[in-house]
Amino acid sequence: MGNILNQILANTTRHPKQNYQARTADDQFRLSSILFCRATLEHTRCVYNKGVSDSHFELWSVLVSRALSGQARRIYKEATNDYFRLLSLLVCRAISECIRRKLIVYEKGVAIDRFQLWRILICRTMSYFIRHKTIYEKRIADAQFQLLTLSICKAISDYLCCRPICKNEISVDWFVNLPEDVLRTILSKLPLDEVIRTGVLSSKWRCLWTVCPKLCFDGITMFGKNMHNKKIKHSTQKFIDNVNTVLQQCHGRVVEELGVKFEFDTMLVDHLNSWIRFAVSSHAKFLAFDLKPSGLEALSCPQYIFPFQLLDNSSISRLQHIQLCFVSVKPPAQFSGFPNLAKLCLSRVHVSSKDLHHMLSSCCNLEWLSIGQCYQLGGELKVDSPLSHLLYLNIAFSELTRIEFHAVELRTFVYEGPPVPIHLNKSTGLENADIHFIGVTIEDAVSALNSVLINVQNLTMKVHVRPRKLPCVLENSHSFSQLKNLQLKLLFHYDIDSLSLVKFLGATPFIEKLEMHFTSLFGFFYVERKTIRRFEHEQKYLKDVSITGFKASIGQVELLVHIVENTPALDVLTIDQSDIFRKEDAGQEEADDNMDERYGVIRAYIEGKVSPECFVRLI
Amino acid sequence: MAATTADGSKVVGGGEKSNVDEESKMITLFSSDGERFEVTQEAAAMSQTIHHMMEDGCVDDEGVHLPNVGSSILAMVIEYCNRHVASPDEKEDIRSFDAGFVNVEHHTLFDIIRAANYLDVKELMDLCCQTVADSIKSKSVEEIRELFGIVNDFTPEEEAEIRKENQWAFE
């Protein structure tokens, strides 16, 4: 230890100022540093509290002051002075803090803030001594003092590093010594590039990251930082090389998830297959391939054919989650489904309805199914065999004429597309539905959903409403007795169809919360009208109503009046004039001059009909 | 809340000890250094390890010995379990409790992880692993080294080689 200190001190003597040389050769100085280090080691965590009264530190402070007093002779006598106590205290504090935080200060320590502070404090106190004035600012610029403190820090931290701090101290390698499954859990929560970066931390970490169970390669994050436009096709080869390098390093490991997201390029085909082979050999449970190209190519027929032939029986039964986008799926004739598949997401997948039926029928453990933009699917999607674990079903834009599932545990159904008959008769537990119909009247929408909505409690319905040709019949043939929360997003051509809405509300006698968002293609117009139609149907439980896009058109006023006149339990009524659809599209709605006039109209109609307890908000 | 009873054992957890009814049946846990902890069966069942032991009838009147878990860490794990069985629906409160719970020094966090792994308390494991992952996330290599006290024992050439291997990850 002494040698190291000597070396460091010897280095500092290269400094031009000669005075310092004299001191560096001073045995007392060396001795003091040695004693200080020793004392620090022995007292580790207790340094702070005990340090001041400890005899070792007193000795140290005496020796340091002696050494420094080469120039100012008076100082030694003042060794017991408070200033030195303060100095020792501060230094002990700084060091014990570092020890407590287990900072390895060897390389970096001298540059980090805490040690700077320490240096400043030392300089300050020393300068107090030697000149008895506050020449702190001047001293700080003095290279000698900087060097002095620097070498003290370096020497001490050197010593601390070379010897174990304390027998009971936890080795700094505890991260590395964590059980492997814990390490895998932690790494799986980080993005892949950060996982790989841990390889450079130290030699023990070099191969640690390869236990990461989640290998997801995303072209955009891999190259996105260097790319300004989305055209990354010419970096396909680079992507392939990067993925292959990583997979090679993870060879032999058990991987849980393999994901690839890159715009399709014919160059990828062979490599995608070899990556699937890797997934099979590393026992992957989750496979995600997203090959969607940007632009119009996304509408073309996918060229990558999912290689069922590469899957052996054990991998077929191992797969729990499959996500495919822009892939062609043609299972072989004898393929009998994925027995343990829990989650299946197909988007822009080229598959025939017969193959899809067959596959879905044999995936008896399916819990989550999502089919979207599978344009050439066509025909019926009728899955007869019971999918008794299915909880979530999402179907969007797949040119289907009819949907039928036998799923007794289904909780959530999401649909987007033209209104088609949907039969989920066995799904008596269906609580949540999110439906987006395009080009239909409200009555037809409700009819299509008749069997679906029987037991639904929370319904979100977005409809691009087609103008009605025939007059609407007010009597209801439906009753949605479980519906409690209703959210409607309605896009009309002209004015809202208040009659249909009133009829719909009539079919939901137990509704508690109603949220309606209106917009019109050709705009809502306020027209003053003395008499309006009135309907009567009590909504006994309706407590919370909110309407947006309210422009006081005739239909809207009729609806509003119907609501306020027929809701005895109304607690909260919110009427917002802004059109949220336009806000979503354009970001900002155009300035509206008639807002105040409309407020007046609204108030006029509400007055006297709303109970005093009801909280009315006009935005 | 911890109260010391007459025989010096610590009673940690909700429920009154005096009335032993079905819901608040207590079970004794012993840490590695012999300290006693009383917990409700419900809270103890959050640990799959203990839960299986209870199911298999391996828990006698004496209690369960946990030779791999120290008393201070066991107290913390029990605190977590008690809080989570007490009111599992108050999401906001639980979230702020969790945030405060993991605000500890790293070596304590790692001890908790080890204990949670041994006791198989899935939510606690997830929470702590997420905390560790978050502390690593978005940090530079140097910062991570400083955080965990890792000494860089690579030569500059070795380090350059590693960086070059997966260059894209270091950009």
PDB file of N, CA and C in Angstrom, chain A residues 100 102-104 108 112 114 170 172 174-175 177-179 181-182 185-186 189-194 196-203 205-206 209 217 222 225-226 242 245-246 249, chain B residues 105-107 110-111 113-114 117 125-126 129-130 132-134 136-139 141-142 144-154 158-159 161-163 165-166 168-171:
ATOM      1  N   ARG A 100     -20.408   3.037   2.549  1.00  0.00           N
ATOM      2  CA  ARG A 100     -21.769   2.553   2.713  1.00  0.00           C
ATOM      3  C   ARG A 100     -22.440   2.308   1.371  1.00  0.00           C
ATOM      4  N   LYS A 102     -20.897   1.579  -1.203  1.00  0.00           N
ATOM      5  CA  LYS A 102     -20.039   0.641  -1.927  1.00  0.00           C
ATOM      6  C   LYS A 102     -19.615   1.192  -3.279  1.00  0.00           C
ATOM      7  N   LEU A 103     -19.234   2.418  -3.273  1.00  0.00           N
ATOM      8  CA  LEU A 103     -18.790   3.004  -4.534  1.00  0.00           C
ATOM      9  C   LEU A 103     -17.349   2.618  -4.803  1.00  0.00           C
ATOM     10  N   ILE A 104     -17.164   2.132  -5.951  1.00  0.00           N
ATOM     11  CA  ILE A 104     -15.787   1.831  -6.322  1.00  0.00           C
ATOM     12  C   ILE A 104     -15.219   3.109  -6.916  1.00  0.00           C
ATOM     13  N   LYS A 108     -13.050   6.175 -11.207  1.00  0.00           N
ATOM     14  CA  LYS A 108     -13.885   7.338 -11.469  1.00  0.00           C
ATOM     15  C   LYS A 108     -14.011   8.271 -10.283  1.00  0.00           C
ATOM     16  N   ILE A 112     -15.927  12.176  -9.586  1.00  0.00           N
ATOM     17  CA  ILE A 112     -17.346  12.330  -9.262  1.00  0.00           C
ATOM     18  C   ILE A 112     -17.570  13.394  -8.196  1.00  0.00           C
ATOM     19  N   ARG A 114     -19.009  13.704  -5.321  1.00  0.00           N
ATOM     20  CA  ARG A 114     -18.776  13.589  -3.881  1.00  0.00           C
ATOM     21  C   ARG A 114     -17.322  13.833  -3.540  1.00  0.00           C
ATOM     22  N   ILE A 170     -21.371  -7.935   1.569  1.00  0.00           N
ATOM     23  CA  ILE A 170     -21.870  -8.725   0.448  1.00  0.00           C
ATOM     24  C   ILE A 170     -20.997  -8.463  -0.763  1.00  0.00           C
ATOM     25  N   VAL A 172     -19.852  -7.700  -4.354  1.00  0.00           N
ATOM     26  CA  VAL A 172     -20.548  -6.889  -5.337  1.00  0.00           C
ATOM     27  C   VAL A 172     -21.090  -7.713  -6.486  1.00  0.00           C
ATOM     28  N   TRP A 174     -23.395  -9.806  -6.339  1.00  0.00           N
ATOM     29  CA  TRP A 174     -24.658 -10.465  -6.011  1.00  0.00           C
ATOM     30  C   TRP A 174     -25.626 -10.520  -7.176  1.00  0.00           C
ATOM     31  N   PHE A 175     -25.524  -9.548  -8.043  1.00  0.00           N
ATOM     32  CA  PHE A 175     -26.403  -9.589  -9.199  1.00  0.00           C
ATOM     33  C   PHE A 175     -26.108 -10.816 -10.032  1.00  0.00           C
ATOM     34  N   ASN A 177     -24.828 -13.479  -9.069  1.00  0.00           N
ATOM     35  CA  ASN A 177     -25.090 -14.730  -8.360  1.00  0.00           C
ATOM     36  C   ASN A 177     -26.560 -14.999  -8.105  1.00  0.00           C
ATOM     37  N   LEU A 178     -27.420 -14.198  -8.670  1.00  0.00           N
ATOM     38  CA  LEU A 178     -28.850 -14.440  -8.511  1.00  0.00           C
ATOM     39  C   LEU A 178     -29.215 -15.751  -9.199  1.00  0.00           C
ATOM     40  N   PRO A 179     -30.259 -16.409  -8.705  1.00  0.00           N
ATOM     41  CA  PRO A 179     -30.705 -17.621  -9.403  1.00  0.00           C
ATOM     42  C   PRO A 179     -31.091 -17.285 -10.843  1.00  0.00           C
ATOM     43  N   ASP A 181     -33.455 -18.140 -12.873  1.00  0.00           N
ATOM     44  CA  ASP A 181     -34.822 -17.771 -13.269  1.00  0.00           C
ATOM     45  C   ASP A 181     -35.156 -16.339 -12.859  1.00  0.00           C
ATOM     46  N   VAL A 182     -34.544 -15.888 -11.783  1.00  0.00           N
ATOM     47  CA  VAL A 182     -34.765 -14.499 -11.376  1.00  0.00           C
ATOM     48  C   VAL A 182     -34.129 -13.562 -12.399  1.00  0.00           C
ATOM     49  N   THR A 185     -36.189 -13.316 -15.435  1.00  0.00           N
ATOM     50  CA  THR A 185     -37.357 -12.445 -15.252  1.00  0.00           C
ATOM     51  C   THR A 185     -36.954 -10.986 -15.387  1.00  0.00           C
ATOM     52  N   ILE A 186     -35.842 -10.613 -14.760  1.00  0.00           N
ATOM     53  CA  ILE A 186     -35.412  -9.215 -14.814  1.00  0.00           C
ATOM     54  C   ILE A 186     -35.064  -8.833 -16.257  1.00  0.00           C
ATOM     55  N   LYS A 189     -37.710  -7.989 -18.809  1.00  0.00           N
ATOM     56  CA  LYS A 189     -38.438  -6.720 -18.691  1.00  0.00           C
ATOM     57  C   LYS A 189     -37.683  -5.563 -19.324  1.00  0.00           C
ATOM     58  N   LEU A 190     -36.568  -5.875 -19.964  1.00  0.00           N
ATOM     59  CA  LEU A 190     -35.786  -4.820 -20.600  1.00  0.00           C
ATOM     60  C   LEU A 190     -35.814  -4.998 -22.114  1.00  0.00           C
ATOM     61  N   PRO A 191     -35.708  -3.918 -22.879  1.00  0.00           N
ATOM     62  CA  PRO A 191     -35.617  -4.067 -24.329  1.00  0.00           C
ATOM     63  C   PRO A 191     -34.318  -4.758 -24.713  1.00  0.00           C
ATOM     64  N   LEU A 192     -34.337  -5.450 -25.835  1.00  0.00           N
ATOM     65  CA  LEU A 192     -33.226  -6.330 -26.176  1.00  0.00           C
ATOM     66  C   LEU A 192     -31.897  -5.602 -26.280  1.00  0.00           C
ATOM     67  N   ASP A 193     -31.907  -4.377 -26.811  1.00  0.00           N
ATOM     68  CA  ASP A 193     -30.614  -3.721 -26.964  1.00  0.00           C
ATOM     69  C   ASP A 193     -29.985  -3.425 -25.594  1.00  0.00           C
ATOM     70  N   GLU A 194     -30.798  -3.119 -24.603  1.00  0.00           N
ATOM     71  CA  GLU A 194     -30.238  -2.865 -23.273  1.00  0.00           C
ATOM     72  C   GLU A 194     -29.757  -4.162 -22.646  1.00  0.00           C
ATOM     73  N   ILE A 196     -28.473  -6.652 -24.261  1.00  0.00           N
ATOM     74  CA  ILE A 196     -27.190  -6.995 -24.875  1.00  0.00           C
ATOM     75  C   ILE A 196     -26.076  -6.097 -24.340  1.00  0.00           C
ATOM     76  N   ARG A 197     -26.426  -4.855 -24.063  1.00  0.00           N
ATOM     77  CA  ARG A 197     -25.412  -3.923 -23.567  1.00  0.00           C
ATOM     78  C   ARG A 197     -24.829  -4.366 -22.230  1.00  0.00           C
ATOM     79  N   THR A 198     -25.575  -5.139 -21.456  1.00  0.00           N
ATOM     80  CA  THR A 198     -25.029  -5.555 -20.166  1.00  0.00           C
ATOM     81  C   THR A 198     -23.821  -6.456 -20.348  1.00  0.00           C
ATOM     82  N   GLY A 199     -23.651  -6.975 -21.565  1.00  0.00           N
ATOM     83  CA  GLY A 199     -22.509  -7.856 -21.813  1.00  0.00           C
ATOM     84  C   GLY A 199     -21.168  -7.178 -21.663  1.00  0.00           C
ATOM     85  N   VAL A 200     -21.188  -5.854 -21.675  1.00  0.00           N
ATOM     86  CA  VAL A 200     -19.916  -5.151 -21.662  1.00  0.00           C
ATOM     87  C   VAL A 200     -19.572  -4.631 -20.260  1.00  0.00           C
ATOM     88  N   LEU A 201     -20.419  -4.932 -19.296  1.00  0.00           N
ATOM     89  CA  LEU A 201     -20.203  -4.386 -17.949  1.00  0.00           C
ATOM     90  C   LEU A 201     -18.943  -4.950 -17.304  1.00  0.00           C
ATOM     91  N   SER A 202     -18.808  -6.263 -17.353  1.00  0.00           N
ATOM     92  CA  SER A 202     -17.588  -6.875 -16.816  1.00  0.00           C
ATOM     93  C   SER A 202     -17.525  -8.297 -17.336  1.00  0.00           C
ATOM     94  N   SER A 203     -16.423  -8.971 -17.071  1.00  0.00           N
ATOM     95  CA  SER A 203     -16.246 -10.299 -17.656  1.00  0.00           C
ATOM     96  C   SER A 203     -17.311 -11.271 -17.146  1.00  0.00           C
ATOM     97  N   TRP A 205     -20.322 -10.570 -16.598  1.00  0.00           N
ATOM     98  CA  TRP A 205     -21.584 -10.239 -17.262  1.00  0.00           C
ATOM     99  C   TRP A 205     -21.577 -10.583 -18.737  1.00  0.00           C
ATOM    100  N   ARG A 206     -20.402 -10.942 -19.237  1.00  0.00           N
ATOM    101  CA  ARG A 206     -20.272 -11.027 -20.681  1.00  0.00           C
ATOM    102  C   ARG A 206     -21.314 -11.917 -21.331  1.00  0.00           C
ATOM    103  N   TRP A 209     -26.268 -12.177 -20.351  1.00  0.00           N
ATOM    104  CA  TRP A 209     -27.485 -11.711 -21.019  1.00  0.00           C
ATOM    105  C   TRP A 209     -28.103 -12.785 -21.896  1.00  0.00           C
ATOM    106  N   PHE A 217     -36.782  -8.830 -32.091  1.00  0.00           N
ATOM    107  CA  PHE A 217     -35.996  -8.013 -33.010  1.00  0.00           C
ATOM    108  C   PHE A 217     -36.929  -7.121 -33.809  1.00  0.00           C
ATOM    109  N   MET A 222     -33.985  -1.184 -34.289  1.00  0.00           N
ATOM    110  CA  MET A 222     -32.596  -1.522 -34.596  1.00  0.00           C
ATOM    111  C   MET A 222     -31.954  -0.464 -35.465  1.00  0.00           C
ATOM    112  N   LYS A 225     -32.846   4.763 -35.297  1.00  0.00           N
ATOM    113  CA  LYS A 225     -32.099   5.955 -34.910  1.00  0.00           C
ATOM    114  C   LYS A 225     -31.329   6.535 -36.075  1.00  0.00           C
ATOM    115  N   ASN A 226     -30.983   5.673 -37.049  1.00  0.00           N
ATOM    116  CA  ASN A 226     -30.204   6.186 -38.167  1.00  0.00           C
ATOM    117  C   ASN A 226     -31.051   6.516 -39.369  1.00  0.00           C
ATOM    118  N   ASN A 242     -27.556  -9.116 -37.952  1.00  0.00           N
ATOM    119  CA  ASN A 242     -27.651  -8.816 -36.516  1.00  0.00           C
ATOM    120  C   ASN A 242     -28.441  -9.888 -35.784  1.00  0.00           C
ATOM    121  N   THR A 245     -26.412 -13.098 -35.522  1.00  0.00           N
ATOM    122  CA  THR A 245     -25.354 -13.015 -34.520  1.00  0.00           C
ATOM    123  C   THR A 245     -25.909 -13.250 -33.125  1.00  0.00           C
ATOM    124  N   VAL A 246     -27.015 -12.597 -32.839  1.00  0.00           N
ATOM    125  CA  VAL A 246     -27.591 -12.748 -31.495  1.00  0.00           C
ATOM    126  C   VAL A 246     -28.053 -14.189 -31.265  1.00  0.00           C
ATOM    127  N   GLN A 249     -25.270 -16.415 -30.450  1.00  0.00           N
ATOM    128  CA  GLN A 249     -24.784 -16.273 -29.088  1.00  0.00           C
ATOM    129  C   GLN A 249     -25.725 -16.929 -28.092  1.00  0.00           C
TER     130      GLN A 249
ATOM    131  N   GLU B 105     -32.420  -0.003  -0.429  1.00  0.00           N
ATOM    132  CA  GLU B 105     -31.111  -0.173  -1.054  1.00  0.00           C
ATOM    133  C   GLU B 105     -31.077  -1.443  -1.873  1.00  0.00           C
ATOM    134  N   HIS B 106     -30.140  -1.441  -2.813  1.00  0.00           N
ATOM    135  CA  HIS B 106     -30.101  -2.580  -3.731  1.00  0.00           C
ATOM    136  C   HIS B 106     -29.891  -3.908  -3.055  1.00  0.00           C
ATOM    137  N   HIS B 107     -28.993  -3.965  -2.081  1.00  0.00           N
ATOM    138  CA  HIS B 107     -28.748  -5.297  -1.535  1.00  0.00           C
ATOM    139  C   HIS B 107     -29.961  -5.791  -0.753  1.00  0.00           C
ATOM    140  N   PHE B 110     -32.319  -7.156  -3.355  1.00  0.00           N
ATOM    141  CA  PHE B 110     -31.920  -8.474  -3.816  1.00  0.00           C
ATOM    142  C   PHE B 110     -32.221  -9.544  -2.783  1.00  0.00           C
ATOM    143  N   ASP B 111     -32.091  -9.196  -1.517  1.00  0.00           N
ATOM    144  CA  ASP B 111     -32.467 -10.158  -0.469  1.00  0.00           C
ATOM    145  C   ASP B 111     -33.949 -10.460  -0.546  1.00  0.00           C
ATOM    146  N   ILE B 113     -35.776 -10.274  -3.207  1.00  0.00           N
ATOM    147  CA  ILE B 113     -35.997 -11.104  -4.394  1.00  0.00           C
ATOM    148  C   ILE B 113     -35.700 -12.558  -4.080  1.00  0.00           C
ATOM    149  N   ARG B 114     -34.587 -12.776  -3.404  1.00  0.00           N
ATOM    150  CA  ARG B 114     -34.226 -14.161  -3.077  1.00  0.00           C
ATOM    151  C   ARG B 114     -35.281 -14.802  -2.188  1.00  0.00           C
ATOM    152  N   ASN B 117     -38.392 -15.462  -4.119  1.00  0.00           N
ATOM    153  CA  ASN B 117     -38.185 -16.594  -5.007  1.00  0.00           C
ATOM    154  C   ASN B 117     -38.314 -17.896  -4.235  1.00  0.00           C
ATOM    155  N   MET B 125     -42.221 -10.976  -6.443  1.00  0.00           N
ATOM    156  CA  MET B 125     -41.106 -11.215  -7.358  1.00  0.00           C
ATOM    157  C   MET B 125     -41.191 -10.289  -8.556  1.00  0.00           C
ATOM    158  N   ASP B 126     -42.380 -10.246  -9.126  1.00  0.00           N
ATOM    159  CA  ASP B 126     -42.588  -9.413 -10.310  1.00  0.00           C
ATOM    160  C   ASP B 126     -42.284  -7.956 -10.011  1.00  0.00           C
ATOM    161  N   CYS B 129     -38.473  -7.496  -9.480  1.00  0.00           N
ATOM    162  CA  CYS B 129     -37.732  -7.634 -10.732  1.00  0.00           C
ATOM    163  C   CYS B 129     -37.994  -6.436 -11.622  1.00  0.00           C
ATOM    164  N   GLN B 130     -39.212  -5.973 -11.629  1.00  0.00           N
ATOM    165  CA  GLN B 130     -39.527  -4.793 -12.435  1.00  0.00           C
ATOM    166  C   GLN B 130     -38.746  -3.594 -11.918  1.00  0.00           C
ATOM    167  N   VAL B 132     -35.837  -3.643 -10.375  1.00  0.00           N
ATOM    168  CA  VAL B 132     -34.443  -3.772 -10.784  1.00  0.00           C
ATOM    169  C   VAL B 132     -34.306  -3.421 -12.264  1.00  0.00           C
ATOM    170  N   ALA B 133     -35.229  -3.949 -13.080  1.00  0.00           N
ATOM    171  CA  ALA B 133     -35.180  -3.666 -14.509  1.00  0.00           C
ATOM    172  C   ALA B 133     -35.295  -2.167 -14.749  1.00  0.00           C
ATOM    173  N   ASP B 134     -36.177  -1.514 -14.023  1.00  0.00           N
ATOM    174  CA  ASP B 134     -36.342  -0.071 -14.200  1.00  0.00           C
ATOM    175  C   ASP B 134     -35.087   0.679 -13.797  1.00  0.00           C
ATOM    176  N   ILE B 136     -32.157  -0.329 -14.239  1.00  0.00           N
ATOM    177  CA  ILE B 136     -31.150  -0.512 -15.282  1.00  0.00           C
ATOM    178  C   ILE B 136     -31.546   0.227 -16.555  1.00  0.00           C
ATOM    179  N   LYS B 137     -32.848   0.313 -16.763  1.00  0.00           N
ATOM    180  CA  LYS B 137     -33.347   0.828 -18.034  1.00  0.00           C
ATOM    181  C   LYS B 137     -32.825   2.223 -18.326  1.00  0.00           C
ATOM    182  N   SER B 138     -32.528   2.463 -19.551  1.00  0.00           N
ATOM    183  CA  SER B 138     -32.108   3.787 -20.026  1.00  0.00           C
ATOM    184  C   SER B 138     -30.864   4.318 -19.343  1.00  0.00           C
ATOM    185  N   LYS B 139     -30.088   3.441 -18.745  1.00  0.00           N
ATOM    186  CA  LYS B 139     -28.840   3.921 -18.148  1.00  0.00           C
ATOM    187  C   LYS B 139     -27.688   3.545 -19.080  1.00  0.00           C
ATOM    188  N   VAL B 141     -23.780   2.328 -19.818  1.00  0.00           N
ATOM    189  CA  VAL B 141     -22.992   1.235 -19.254  1.00  0.00           C
ATOM    190  C   VAL B 141     -22.265   1.700 -17.990  1.00  0.00           C
ATOM    191  N   GLU B 142     -21.698   2.895 -18.057  1.00  0.00           N
ATOM    192  CA  GLU B 142     -20.978   3.439 -16.908  1.00  0.00           C
ATOM    193  C   GLU B 142     -21.891   3.604 -15.697  1.00  0.00           C
ATOM    194  N   ILE B 144     -24.586   1.990 -15.045  1.00  0.00           N
ATOM    195  CA  ILE B 144     -24.967   0.694 -14.465  1.00  0.00           C
ATOM    196  C   ILE B 144     -23.825   0.156 -13.616  1.00  0.00           C
ATOM    197  N   ARG B 145     -22.617   0.353 -14.107  1.00  0.00           N
ATOM    198  CA  ARG B 145     -21.453  -0.121 -13.339  1.00  0.00           C
ATOM    199  C   ARG B 145     -21.422   0.557 -11.975  1.00  0.00           C
ATOM    200  N   GLU B 146     -21.652   1.849 -11.997  1.00  0.00           N
ATOM    201  CA  GLU B 146     -21.603   2.593 -10.740  1.00  0.00           C
ATOM    202  C   GLU B 146     -22.722   2.141  -9.811  1.00  0.00           C
ATOM    203  N   LEU B 147     -23.885   1.892 -10.405  1.00  0.00           N
ATOM    204  CA  LEU B 147     -25.055   1.512  -9.616  1.00  0.00           C
ATOM    205  C   LEU B 147     -24.834   0.219  -8.863  1.00  0.00           C
ATOM    206  N   PHE B 148     -24.268  -0.774  -9.537  1.00  0.00           N
ATOM    207  CA  PHE B 148     -24.101  -2.073  -8.898  1.00  0.00           C
ATOM    208  C   PHE B 148     -22.697  -2.304  -8.389  1.00  0.00           C
ATOM    209  N   GLY B 149     -21.855  -1.316  -8.501  1.00  0.00           N
ATOM    210  CA  GLY B 149     -20.494  -1.497  -8.016  1.00  0.00           C
ATOM    211  C   GLY B 149     -19.727  -2.520  -8.826  1.00  0.00           C
ATOM    212  N   ILE B 150     -19.892  -2.460 -10.125  1.00  0.00           N
ATOM    213  CA  ILE B 150     -19.212  -3.435 -10.980  1.00  0.00           C
ATOM    214  C   ILE B 150     -17.887  -2.863 -11.435  1.00  0.00           C
ATOM    215  N   VAL B 151     -16.859  -3.677 -11.313  1.00  0.00           N
ATOM    216  CA  VAL B 151     -15.541  -3.238 -11.761  1.00  0.00           C
ATOM    217  C   VAL B 151     -15.342  -3.684 -13.199  1.00  0.00           C
ATOM    218  N   ASN B 152     -14.964  -2.767 -14.028  1.00  0.00           N
ATOM    219  CA  ASN B 152     -14.734  -3.113 -15.429  1.00  0.00           C
ATOM    220  C   ASN B 152     -13.380  -3.796 -15.562  1.00  0.00           C
ATOM    221  N   ASP B 153     -13.410  -5.104 -15.788  1.00  0.00           N
ATOM    222  CA  ASP B 153     -12.133  -5.796 -15.889  1.00  0.00           C
ATOM    223  C   ASP B 153     -11.793  -6.184 -17.322  1.00  0.00           C
ATOM    224  N   PHE B 154     -12.366  -5.470 -18.251  1.00  0.00           N
ATOM    225  CA  PHE B 154     -12.007  -5.700 -19.645  1.00  0.00           C
ATOM    226  C   PHE B 154     -10.867  -4.789 -20.037  1.00  0.00           C
ATOM    227  N   GLU B 158     -10.687  -5.744 -25.509  1.00  0.00           N
ATOM    228  CA  GLU B 158     -11.775  -6.699 -25.280  1.00  0.00           C
ATOM    229  C   GLU B 158     -13.121  -5.994 -25.325  1.00  0.00           C
ATOM    230  N   GLU B 159     -13.150  -4.843 -24.684  1.00  0.00           N
ATOM    231  CA  GLU B 159     -14.420  -4.109 -24.644  1.00  0.00           C
ATOM    232  C   GLU B 159     -14.840  -3.701 -26.057  1.00  0.00           C
ATOM    233  N   GLU B 161     -14.150  -5.194 -28.739  1.00  0.00           N
ATOM    234  CA  GLU B 161     -14.587  -6.395 -29.454  1.00  0.00           C
ATOM    235  C   GLU B 161     -16.028  -6.734 -29.127  1.00  0.00           C
ATOM    236  N   ILE B 162     -16.366  -6.650 -27.845  1.00  0.00           N
ATOM    237  CA  ILE B 162     -17.739  -6.964 -27.443  1.00  0.00           C
ATOM    238  C   ILE B 162     -18.716  -5.974 -28.051  1.00  0.00           C
ATOM    239  N   ARG B 163     -18.320  -4.715 -28.037  1.00  0.00           N
ATOM    240  CA  ARG B 163     -19.211  -3.707 -28.605  1.00  0.00           C
ATOM    241  C   ARG B 163     -19.412  -3.921 -30.088  1.00  0.00           C
ATOM    242  N   GLU B 165     -19.342  -6.800 -31.683  1.00  0.00           N
ATOM    243  CA  GLU B 165     -20.124  -8.009 -31.940  1.00  0.00           C
ATOM    244  C   GLU B 165     -21.583  -7.706 -32.214  1.00  0.00           C
ATOM    245  N   ASN B 166     -22.171  -6.898 -31.341  1.00  0.00           N
ATOM    246  CA  ASN B 166     -23.579  -6.518 -31.508  1.00  0.00           C
ATOM    247  C   ASN B 166     -23.654  -5.008 -31.572  1.00  0.00           C
ATOM    248  N   TRP B 168     -25.167  -2.823 -33.206  1.00  0.00           N
ATOM    249  CA  TRP B 168     -26.427  -2.101 -33.268  1.00  0.00           C
ATOM    250  C   TRP B 168     -26.978  -1.807 -31.874  1.00  0.00           C
ATOM    251  N   ALA B 169     -26.656  -2.674 -30.928  1.00  0.00           N
ATOM    252  CA  ALA B 169     -27.199  -2.468 -29.589  1.00  0.00           C
ATOM    253  C   ALA B 169     -26.502  -1.333 -28.858  1.00  0.00           C
ATOM    254  N   PHE B 170     -25.305  -0.976 -29.327  1.00  0.00           N
ATOM    255  CA  PHE B 170     -24.547   0.044 -28.620  1.00  0.00           C
ATOM    256  C   PHE B 170     -24.668   1.414 -29.253  1.00  0.00           C
ATOM    257  N   GLU B 171     -25.447   1.472 -30.327  1.00  0.00           N
ATOM    258  CA  GLU B 171     -25.532   2.770 -30.997  1.00  0.00           C
ATOM    259  C   GLU B 171     -26.570   3.677 -30.363  1.00  0.00           C
TER     260      GLU B 171
END
